[in-house]
Amino acid sequence: MFNSLRKRLTWLYTITTGCILTLVVAGFLLFRMEETKRGQLEQFQNTWNNVSSRMQFGTTISHSWLAQTEAAGHLILHIEENGIPFLYTGSWTPRTERQILIDRVKQMAAEQGVYTAVAPVSSSMNVTSLITLTGDEGEEYYAMVLAISTGNGVKSLCLISYIPPVIQMLRETILYLGLMYVFGIAGLFLISWKFVGWSLRPVEESRQKQAEFIASASHELRSPLAVLRSGIAAIKAKPEESEALLRTMDAECARMSRLISDMLLLASTDAQTWSIHMEETDLDTLLIDTYEAFLPTCREKNMKLQLQLPDETLPAIRADKERLKQVLFILLDNALSYTPSERSIALKAEVSSQGKPTRHHPRQIHIQVTDQGPGIPDDVKAHIFERFYRVDSSRSKKEHFGLGLSIARELVSLHGGTIRVEDNPGGGSRFVITLPI
């Protein structure tokens, strides 16, 4: 499912960004085309100014100069004096016959009132505006005509310039842009594939965790349900043993109820619909109450429970007293379950004293629960707070579902604190809760 979604999103992102890239490339190409057209026009204007100035100032125009000028710029220079053309056949062959182009330009100049065989009347010189004409094969030309009045009559100049197609002039640019466009689309596809995969990874992990959560919950619920069904069958077969069987069934019902309560609590934290009631909390009193609650159980199991508090009274903090006590109960219950008899468990609290408190480094209180059990391997520490995760993979300890530490982490997080596990120097594990003051 996620591979299919990843492909669809990748194509969507590629097409979207590809459209943007297409617009950018097209815009750049249009800009270059307009720039090229402006350059062609400027080049023609410069050539016209150069040639017409030679005509106006009577500079000698030779065959070699005409040939060199025409060949360099694909020009047609047609000069007449009193209607008689200058004897020059041209240095290159345009696609449309040379004389046809000259006749068309002279006709268009006449429409503007400029005649190559008639001297100007109102002034000594007549010049046409820019003339654009098309050849027989669709090629384009720029042209201008100049008529100058002389003592002997009139001298005229027809300048025609071949305009290469813009696409032809930008052939290398278009090829370069085409290659860049293809590689750009391929690059966008690869980047989109990686980005979509990276974006969907949390969703995939969440789905996988949800599937594992459901599988683990089903596994845990199957055991008490099996006990209930077998108990009902046994009561039907042997009614005289119903009292003992009912006690077993009641214990399993209580166990299943506790599991469901834990699951509902985690579900409410996931949905962010569960709130805590913050109030000023006396930590000394809270820790002493917790110590006294577990002391009888420790004595029954022949364990030593230690309460280690600083000489000075612990500062009050804003917390949900009942939920914070629930966290301590979870940690102490785990310690009791995994610590052998005749060993000790410690409940300790201290205030951080590393430098002067600041906004970025406020004062904190650390609550520790230390046991002398088998300890937790380093490769397991990263997973110990995951739901339904237990170091005892055989699930032989029926009183633990693997949800307690997950609940503890969620509750501590709601208080703005953190919880971590580390090795106890004397053997076993140490759980450290850090809360802001």
Short mmCIF file of C-alpha atoms in Angstrom, two decimals:
data_model
loop_
_atom_site.label_atom_id
_atom_site.label_comp_id
_atom_site.label_asym_id
_atom_site.label_seq_id
_atom_site.Cartn_x
_atom_site.Cartn_y
_atom_site.Cartn_z
CA MET A 1 0.00 0.00 0.00
CA PHE A 2 2.74 2.45 0.96
CA ASN A 3 4.78 1.64 -2.16
CA SER A 4 1.75 2.43 -4.33
CA LEU A 5 1.13 5.66 -2.39
CA ARG A 6 4.80 6.56 -2.66
CA LYS A 7 4.72 6.09 -6.44
CA ARG A 8 1.58 8.20 -6.84
CA LEU A 9 2.93 11.02 -4.66
CA THR A 10 6.28 10.89 -6.44
CA TRP A 11 4.62 11.29 -9.82
CA LEU A 12 2.40 14.05 -8.45
CA TYR A 13 5.37 16.00 -7.09
CA THR A 14 7.40 15.35 -10.26
CA ILE A 15 4.59 16.55 -12.53
CA THR A 16 3.93 19.61 -10.35
CA THR A 17 7.57 20.66 -10.11
CA GLY A 18 8.06 19.63 -13.75
CA CYS A 19 5.34 22.07 -14.80
CA ILE A 20 7.10 24.82 -12.87
CA LEU A 21 10.41 23.86 -14.51
CA THR A 22 8.69 23.89 -17.91
CA LEU A 23 7.40 27.41 -17.31
CA VAL A 24 10.85 28.56 -16.21
CA VAL A 25 12.55 27.02 -19.27
CA ALA A 26 9.87 28.38 -21.62
CA GLY A 27 10.12 31.83 -20.05
CA PHE A 28 13.89 31.83 -20.36
CA LEU A 29 13.67 30.70 -24.00
CA LEU A 30 11.14 33.42 -24.85
CA PHE A 31 13.39 35.98 -23.17
CA ARG A 32 16.38 34.80 -25.20
CA MET A 33 14.32 34.93 -28.41
CA GLU A 34 13.24 38.50 -27.74
CA GLU A 35 16.79 39.42 -26.80
CA THR A 36 18.08 37.87 -30.04
CA LYS A 37 15.51 39.79 -32.10
CA ARG A 38 16.55 43.03 -30.43
CA GLY A 39 20.17 42.20 -31.15
CA GLN A 40 19.38 41.58 -34.83
CA LEU A 41 17.59 44.91 -35.09
CA GLU A 42 20.40 46.78 -33.32
CA GLN A 43 22.95 45.17 -35.60
CA PHE A 44 20.96 46.26 -38.68
CA GLN A 45 20.64 49.81 -37.34
CA ASN A 46 24.41 49.99 -36.74
CA THR A 47 25.11 48.71 -40.25
CA TRP A 48 22.65 51.20 -41.72
CA ASN A 49 24.23 54.09 -39.85
CA ASN A 50 27.68 53.06 -41.05
CA VAL A 51 26.73 52.62 -44.72
CA SER A 52 24.40 55.63 -44.95
CA SER A 53 27.02 57.92 -43.40
CA ARG A 54 29.48 56.90 -46.14
CA MET A 55 26.84 57.81 -48.71
CA GLN A 56 26.04 61.16 -47.09
CA PHE A 57 29.65 62.29 -46.72
CA GLY A 58 30.70 61.14 -50.16
CA THR A 59 33.17 58.53 -49.00
CA THR A 60 34.43 56.38 -51.82
CA ILE A 61 32.68 53.01 -51.99
CA SER A 62 34.68 50.30 -53.73
CA HIS A 63 33.75 46.87 -54.99
CA SER A 64 36.00 45.23 -52.39
CA TRP A 65 34.36 47.13 -49.55
CA LEU A 66 30.89 46.20 -50.83
CA ALA A 67 31.87 42.54 -51.15
CA GLN A 68 33.41 42.43 -47.68
CA THR A 69 30.47 44.24 -46.06
CA GLU A 70 27.81 42.12 -47.79
CA ALA A 71 29.49 38.80 -47.03
CA ALA A 72 30.12 39.66 -43.38
CA GLY A 73 26.48 40.47 -42.60
CA HIS A 74 24.47 38.71 -45.33
CA LEU A 75 23.59 42.14 -46.73
CA ILE A 76 22.43 43.43 -50.09
CA LEU A 77 23.81 46.89 -50.88
CA HIS A 78 22.16 48.40 -53.95
CA ILE A 79 23.38 51.85 -54.97
CA GLU A 80 21.92 53.94 -57.80
CA GLU A 81 22.78 57.33 -59.24
CA ASN A 82 20.00 59.04 -61.20
CA GLY A 83 18.24 55.68 -61.49
CA ILE A 84 21.29 53.87 -62.87
CA PRO A 85 22.49 50.96 -60.64
CA PHE A 86 26.07 50.69 -59.51
CA LEU A 87 27.65 47.87 -61.47
CA TYR A 88 27.92 45.24 -58.72
CA THR A 89 26.44 41.74 -58.79
CA GLY A 90 26.76 40.90 -55.08
CA SER A 91 29.05 38.66 -53.02
CA TRP A 92 26.50 36.04 -51.90
CA THR A 93 23.30 34.46 -53.20
CA PRO A 94 20.14 34.97 -51.13
CA ARG A 95 17.34 32.37 -51.17
CA THR A 96 15.15 34.82 -53.11
CA GLU A 97 16.66 36.35 -56.26
CA ARG A 98 18.58 39.50 -55.46
CA GLN A 99 16.84 41.75 -58.02
CA ILE A 100 13.38 40.62 -56.87
CA LEU A 101 14.19 41.69 -53.30
CA ILE A 102 15.54 45.05 -54.52
CA ASP A 103 12.42 45.71 -56.60
CA ARG A 104 10.13 44.88 -53.65
CA VAL A 105 12.05 47.19 -51.33
CA LYS A 106 11.98 50.04 -53.89
CA GLN A 107 8.22 49.55 -54.25
CA MET A 108 7.66 49.62 -50.46
CA ALA A 109 9.90 52.71 -50.21
CA ALA A 110 7.82 54.43 -52.89
CA GLU A 111 4.73 53.79 -50.75
CA GLN A 112 6.50 55.85 -48.04
CA GLY A 113 7.32 58.62 -50.55
CA VAL A 114 10.98 57.75 -51.06
CA TYR A 115 11.98 57.27 -54.71
CA THR A 116 15.40 56.05 -55.77
CA ALA A 117 15.29 57.82 -59.16
CA VAL A 118 13.70 61.12 -58.04
CA ALA A 119 15.52 63.75 -55.98
CA PRO A 120 13.89 64.79 -52.69
CA VAL A 121 11.90 68.01 -52.95
CA SER A 122 11.34 69.26 -49.40
CA SER A 123 14.80 68.33 -48.12
CA SER A 124 18.15 67.14 -49.31
CA MET A 125 17.58 63.61 -48.06
CA ASN A 126 14.69 61.18 -47.70
CA VAL A 127 14.87 58.03 -45.55
CA THR A 128 12.29 55.31 -45.08
CA SER A 129 11.38 53.78 -41.78
CA LEU A 130 12.32 50.16 -41.08
CA ILE A 131 10.93 47.86 -43.75
CA THR A 132 10.27 44.18 -43.06
CA LEU A 133 9.75 41.94 -46.06
CA THR A 134 9.40 38.24 -46.69
CA GLY A 135 11.18 36.31 -49.44
CA ASP A 136 9.77 33.67 -51.75
CA GLU A 137 10.70 30.86 -49.32
CA GLY A 138 9.35 32.60 -46.25
CA GLU A 139 12.69 34.02 -45.09
CA GLU A 140 12.66 37.47 -43.52
CA TYR A 141 14.67 40.61 -44.29
CA TYR A 142 15.12 44.07 -42.82
CA ALA A 143 15.50 46.94 -45.26
CA MET A 144 15.80 50.73 -45.48
CA VAL A 145 16.09 53.12 -48.41
CA LEU A 146 17.94 56.44 -48.58
CA ALA A 147 17.65 59.07 -51.34
CA ILE A 148 20.13 61.99 -51.35
CA SER A 149 19.88 65.03 -53.55
CA THR A 150 23.19 65.86 -55.35
CA GLY A 151 24.35 68.55 -57.73
CA ASN A 152 23.98 66.11 -60.61
CA GLY A 153 20.59 64.70 -59.56
CA VAL A 154 19.94 61.97 -56.96
CA LYS A 155 21.93 59.16 -55.40
CA SER A 156 20.10 56.32 -53.57
CA LEU A 157 20.92 53.40 -51.31
CA CYS A 158 18.88 50.25 -50.67
CA LEU A 159 20.16 48.22 -47.72
CA ILE A 160 18.65 44.75 -47.28
CA SER A 161 19.72 42.44 -44.43
CA TYR A 162 18.87 38.75 -44.17
CA ILE A 163 17.42 37.87 -40.73
CA PRO A 164 18.26 34.28 -39.75
CA PRO A 165 15.43 32.47 -37.90
CA VAL A 166 15.73 32.95 -34.16
CA ILE A 167 15.35 29.21 -33.60
CA GLN A 168 18.34 28.61 -35.85
CA MET A 169 20.44 31.15 -33.98
CA LEU A 170 19.47 29.65 -30.62
CA ARG A 171 20.00 26.06 -31.73
CA GLU A 172 22.82 25.41 -29.26
CA THR A 173 20.93 27.15 -26.47
CA ILE A 174 17.80 25.08 -27.16
CA LEU A 175 19.85 21.86 -27.23
CA TYR A 176 21.50 22.79 -23.94
CA LEU A 177 18.16 23.70 -22.34
CA GLY A 178 16.62 20.47 -23.64
CA LEU A 179 19.34 18.37 -22.04
CA MET A 180 19.11 20.34 -18.82
CA TYR A 181 15.32 19.93 -18.87
CA VAL A 182 15.52 16.13 -19.29
CA PHE A 183 18.14 15.78 -16.57
CA GLY A 184 16.16 18.21 -14.40
CA ILE A 185 12.99 16.12 -14.67
CA ALA A 186 14.97 12.97 -13.88
CA GLY A 187 16.57 14.71 -10.91
CA LEU A 188 13.18 15.95 -9.69
CA PHE A 189 11.83 12.41 -9.90
CA LEU A 190 14.70 11.01 -7.84
CA ILE A 191 14.47 13.83 -5.28
CA SER A 192 10.69 13.40 -5.07
CA TRP A 193 11.11 9.64 -4.60
CA LYS A 194 13.56 10.17 -1.74
CA PHE A 195 11.56 13.01 -0.19
CA VAL A 196 8.25 11.12 -0.33
CA GLY A 197 9.92 8.04 1.16
CA TRP A 198 11.36 10.15 3.95
CA SER A 199 7.97 11.84 4.55
CA LEU A 200 6.07 8.55 4.64
CA ARG A 201 8.54 6.84 6.94
CA PRO A 202 6.86 8.10 10.16
CA VAL A 203 3.47 7.02 8.78
CA GLU A 204 4.82 3.57 7.94
CA GLU A 205 6.45 3.27 11.36
CA SER A 206 3.22 4.38 13.03
CA ARG A 207 1.22 1.83 11.04
CA GLN A 208 3.73 -0.89 11.90
CA LYS A 209 3.64 0.03 15.59
CA GLN A 210 -0.16 0.04 15.47
CA ALA A 211 -0.14 -3.43 13.92
CA GLU A 212 2.31 -4.65 16.57
CA PHE A 213 0.19 -3.03 19.28
CA ILE A 214 -2.96 -4.80 18.06
CA ALA A 215 -1.12 -8.12 17.74
CA SER A 216 0.33 -7.81 21.25
CA ALA A 217 -3.01 -6.75 22.73
CA SER A 218 -4.71 -9.71 21.06
CA HIS A 219 -2.07 -12.01 22.47
CA GLU A 220 -2.52 -10.65 25.99
CA LEU A 221 -6.33 -10.80 25.83
CA ARG A 222 -6.35 -14.32 24.46
CA SER A 223 -4.87 -15.82 27.63
CA PRO A 224 -7.50 -14.58 30.16
CA LEU A 225 -10.31 -15.34 27.72
CA ALA A 226 -9.01 -18.89 27.35
CA VAL A 227 -8.93 -19.24 31.15
CA LEU A 228 -12.52 -17.97 31.39
CA ARG A 229 -13.77 -20.37 28.74
CA SER A 230 -11.99 -23.33 30.27
CA GLY A 231 -13.26 -22.31 33.72
CA ILE A 232 -16.85 -22.17 32.50
CA ALA A 233 -16.47 -25.59 30.91
CA ALA A 234 -14.95 -27.00 34.11
CA ILE A 235 -17.77 -25.58 36.27
CA LYS A 236 -20.30 -27.24 34.02
CA ALA A 237 -18.44 -30.55 34.31
CA LYS A 238 -17.67 -30.34 38.06
CA PRO A 239 -19.97 -27.92 39.90
CA GLU A 240 -18.44 -28.92 43.24
CA GLU A 241 -15.13 -27.23 42.27
CA SER A 242 -16.79 -23.99 41.23
CA GLU A 243 -15.49 -21.90 44.14
CA ALA A 244 -11.80 -22.36 43.28
CA LEU A 245 -12.48 -21.96 39.59
CA LEU A 246 -14.46 -18.77 40.17
CA ARG A 247 -11.55 -17.27 42.11
CA THR A 248 -9.23 -18.02 39.20
CA MET A 249 -11.73 -16.55 36.74
CA ASP A 250 -12.14 -13.44 38.88
CA ALA A 251 -8.37 -12.94 38.96
CA GLU A 252 -8.22 -13.24 35.18
CA CYS A 253 -11.08 -10.76 34.81
CA ALA A 254 -9.23 -8.29 37.04
CA ARG A 255 -6.08 -8.82 34.98
CA MET A 256 -7.97 -8.24 31.73
CA SER A 257 -9.64 -5.13 33.18
CA ARG A 258 -6.26 -3.70 34.14
CA LEU A 259 -4.93 -4.35 30.65
CA ILE A 260 -7.91 -2.63 29.01
CA SER A 261 -7.57 0.35 31.37
CA ASP A 262 -3.91 0.71 30.44
CA MET A 263 -4.72 0.50 26.74
CA LEU A 264 -7.44 3.14 27.06
CA LEU A 265 -5.06 5.44 28.92
CA LEU A 266 -2.46 5.14 26.16
CA ALA A 267 -5.12 5.66 23.50
CA SER A 268 -6.28 8.87 25.18
CA THR A 269 -2.72 10.21 25.32
CA ASP A 270 -2.24 9.38 21.63
CA ALA A 271 -5.43 11.27 20.78
CA GLN A 272 -4.30 14.15 23.05
CA THR A 273 -7.68 14.09 24.77
CA TRP A 274 -6.36 13.20 28.21
CA SER A 275 -5.52 16.03 30.60
CA ILE A 276 -3.83 16.17 33.98
CA HIS A 277 -4.77 18.30 36.98
CA MET A 278 -1.72 20.34 37.90
CA GLU A 279 -1.41 21.65 41.45
CA GLU A 280 1.27 22.51 43.97
CA THR A 281 2.66 19.14 45.09
CA ASP A 282 4.79 18.43 48.16
CA LEU A 283 7.37 15.93 46.89
CA ASP A 284 8.55 14.90 50.36
CA THR A 285 5.03 13.84 51.31
CA LEU A 286 4.47 12.12 47.95
CA LEU A 287 7.68 10.09 48.20
CA ILE A 288 7.07 9.13 51.83
CA ASP A 289 3.52 7.98 51.01
CA THR A 290 4.84 5.89 48.12
CA TYR A 291 7.56 4.41 50.31
CA GLU A 292 5.08 3.45 53.01
CA ALA A 293 2.72 1.91 50.45
CA PHE A 294 5.40 -0.48 49.16
CA LEU A 295 7.18 -1.18 52.43
CA PRO A 296 4.86 -4.08 53.54
CA THR A 297 5.18 -5.80 50.15
CA CYS A 298 8.96 -5.54 50.27
CA ARG A 299 9.01 -7.06 53.75
CA GLU A 300 6.82 -9.94 52.59
CA LYS A 301 9.28 -10.65 49.78
CA ASN A 302 12.26 -10.27 52.13
CA MET A 303 13.55 -7.18 50.33
CA LYS A 304 14.92 -3.94 51.70
CA LEU A 305 13.30 -0.69 50.54
CA GLN A 306 15.32 2.48 51.08
CA LEU A 307 14.08 6.08 50.91
CA GLN A 308 16.87 8.59 50.32
CA LEU A 309 15.89 12.25 50.66
CA PRO A 310 18.15 15.31 50.96
CA ASP A 311 18.53 17.04 54.33
CA GLU A 312 16.70 20.11 53.06
CA THR A 313 13.02 19.98 52.20
CA LEU A 314 12.41 19.29 48.53
CA PRO A 315 10.87 22.24 46.65
CA ALA A 316 7.21 21.99 45.71
CA ILE A 317 6.43 21.46 42.03
CA ARG A 318 3.33 21.79 39.91
CA ALA A 319 2.18 18.28 39.11
CA ASP A 320 -0.75 15.90 39.07
CA LYS A 321 -0.07 14.17 42.38
CA GLU A 322 -2.03 11.01 41.58
CA ARG A 323 -0.49 10.56 38.14
CA LEU A 324 3.01 11.19 39.45
CA LYS A 325 2.38 8.61 42.16
CA GLN A 326 1.19 6.23 39.43
CA VAL A 327 4.55 6.60 37.70
CA LEU A 328 6.42 5.77 40.90
CA PHE A 329 4.15 2.79 41.52
CA ILE A 330 4.92 1.45 38.03
CA LEU A 331 8.68 1.76 38.55
CA LEU A 332 8.62 0.26 42.04
CA ASP A 333 6.33 -2.57 40.93
CA ASN A 334 8.80 -3.43 38.16
CA ALA A 335 11.66 -3.30 40.65
CA LEU A 336 9.81 -5.67 42.98
CA SER A 337 9.11 -8.10 40.14
CA TYR A 338 12.69 -8.36 38.90
CA THR A 339 14.72 -8.00 42.11
CA PRO A 340 15.60 -11.26 43.93
CA SER A 341 14.82 -11.62 47.63
CA GLU A 342 17.32 -10.32 50.18
CA ARG A 343 18.28 -7.54 47.76
CA SER A 344 17.45 -3.85 48.09
CA ILE A 345 15.41 -1.28 46.19
CA ALA A 346 16.04 2.45 46.56
CA LEU A 347 13.75 5.44 46.05
CA LYS A 348 15.79 8.63 45.90
CA ALA A 349 15.21 12.32 45.10
CA GLU A 350 17.63 15.20 44.63
CA VAL A 351 17.69 18.72 43.21
CA SER A 352 20.12 19.52 40.41
CA SER A 353 22.86 21.88 41.55
CA GLN A 354 24.95 22.34 38.39
CA GLY A 355 25.53 26.07 38.21
CA LYS A 356 23.10 28.93 38.57
CA PRO A 357 19.64 28.27 37.09
CA THR A 358 18.79 30.21 33.91
CA ARG A 359 15.93 30.35 31.43
CA HIS A 360 17.68 27.78 29.25
CA HIS A 361 18.91 25.69 32.17
CA PRO A 362 16.25 25.81 34.91
CA ARG A 363 16.45 23.95 38.19
CA GLN A 364 15.33 20.35 37.99
CA ILE A 365 14.49 17.58 40.37
CA HIS A 366 15.62 14.00 39.79
CA ILE A 367 13.67 11.06 41.20
CA GLN A 368 15.44 7.69 40.99
CA VAL A 369 14.18 4.14 41.43
CA THR A 370 17.10 1.72 41.71
CA ASP A 371 16.93 -2.07 41.88
CA GLN A 372 19.46 -4.89 42.13
CA GLY A 373 17.84 -7.14 39.55
CA PRO A 374 19.38 -8.71 36.44
CA GLY A 375 19.72 -5.34 34.71
CA ILE A 376 18.76 -4.34 31.19
CA PRO A 377 21.07 -5.02 28.22
CA ASP A 378 22.27 -1.96 26.31
CA ASP A 379 20.59 -3.05 23.08
CA VAL A 380 17.26 -3.26 24.93
CA LYS A 381 17.40 0.15 26.63
CA ALA A 382 16.29 1.93 23.45
CA HIS A 383 13.11 -0.21 23.31
CA ILE A 384 12.25 -0.55 26.99
CA PHE A 385 9.61 2.21 26.86
CA GLU A 386 7.86 0.78 23.78
CA ARG A 387 4.39 -0.64 24.21
CA PHE A 388 4.14 -4.35 25.02
CA TYR A 389 7.93 -4.59 25.03
CA ARG A 390 9.40 -6.81 27.72
CA VAL A 391 12.91 -8.02 28.30
CA ASP A 392 11.30 -11.38 29.10
CA SER A 393 10.25 -12.20 25.53
CA SER A 394 8.58 -15.43 26.64
CA ARG A 395 5.89 -13.37 28.44
CA SER A 396 6.10 -15.72 31.40
CA LYS A 397 5.42 -12.94 33.93
CA LYS A 398 1.65 -12.67 33.62
CA GLU A 399 1.37 -9.75 36.02
CA HIS A 400 3.17 -7.48 33.53
CA PHE A 401 1.85 -6.64 30.07
CA GLY A 402 4.71 -4.46 28.89
CA LEU A 403 2.59 -1.29 29.08
CA GLY A 404 3.71 0.11 32.42
CA LEU A 405 6.86 1.87 31.24
CA SER A 406 5.02 3.23 28.19
CA ILE A 407 2.42 4.74 30.50
CA ALA A 408 5.14 6.10 32.78
CA ARG A 409 6.86 7.83 29.87
CA GLU A 410 3.59 9.39 28.67
CA LEU A 411 2.71 10.65 32.15
CA VAL A 412 6.18 12.11 32.73
CA SER A 413 6.03 13.77 29.30
CA LEU A 414 2.71 15.40 30.20
CA HIS A 415 4.50 16.92 33.21
CA GLY A 416 7.16 18.40 30.91
CA GLY A 417 9.78 15.95 32.15
CA THR A 418 11.82 13.02 30.89
CA ILE A 419 12.49 9.47 31.99
CA ARG A 420 15.51 7.34 31.19
CA VAL A 421 17.07 4.05 32.22
CA GLU A 422 20.72 3.45 33.03
CA ASP A 423 22.86 0.81 34.68
CA ASN A 424 23.13 0.74 38.46
CA PRO A 425 26.80 0.67 39.52
CA GLY A 426 25.93 -1.94 42.15
CA GLY A 427 24.13 -4.15 39.62
CA GLY A 428 20.61 -3.87 38.28
CA SER A 429 18.92 -0.85 36.75
CA ARG A 430 18.20 2.74 37.65
CA PHE A 431 15.21 4.66 36.30
CA VAL A 432 15.64 8.45 36.51
CA ILE A 433 12.71 10.87 36.27
CA THR A 434 13.66 14.50 35.60
CA LEU A 435 11.03 17.16 36.30
CA PRO A 436 11.24 20.96 36.05
CA ILE A 437 10.81 22.94 39.26
#
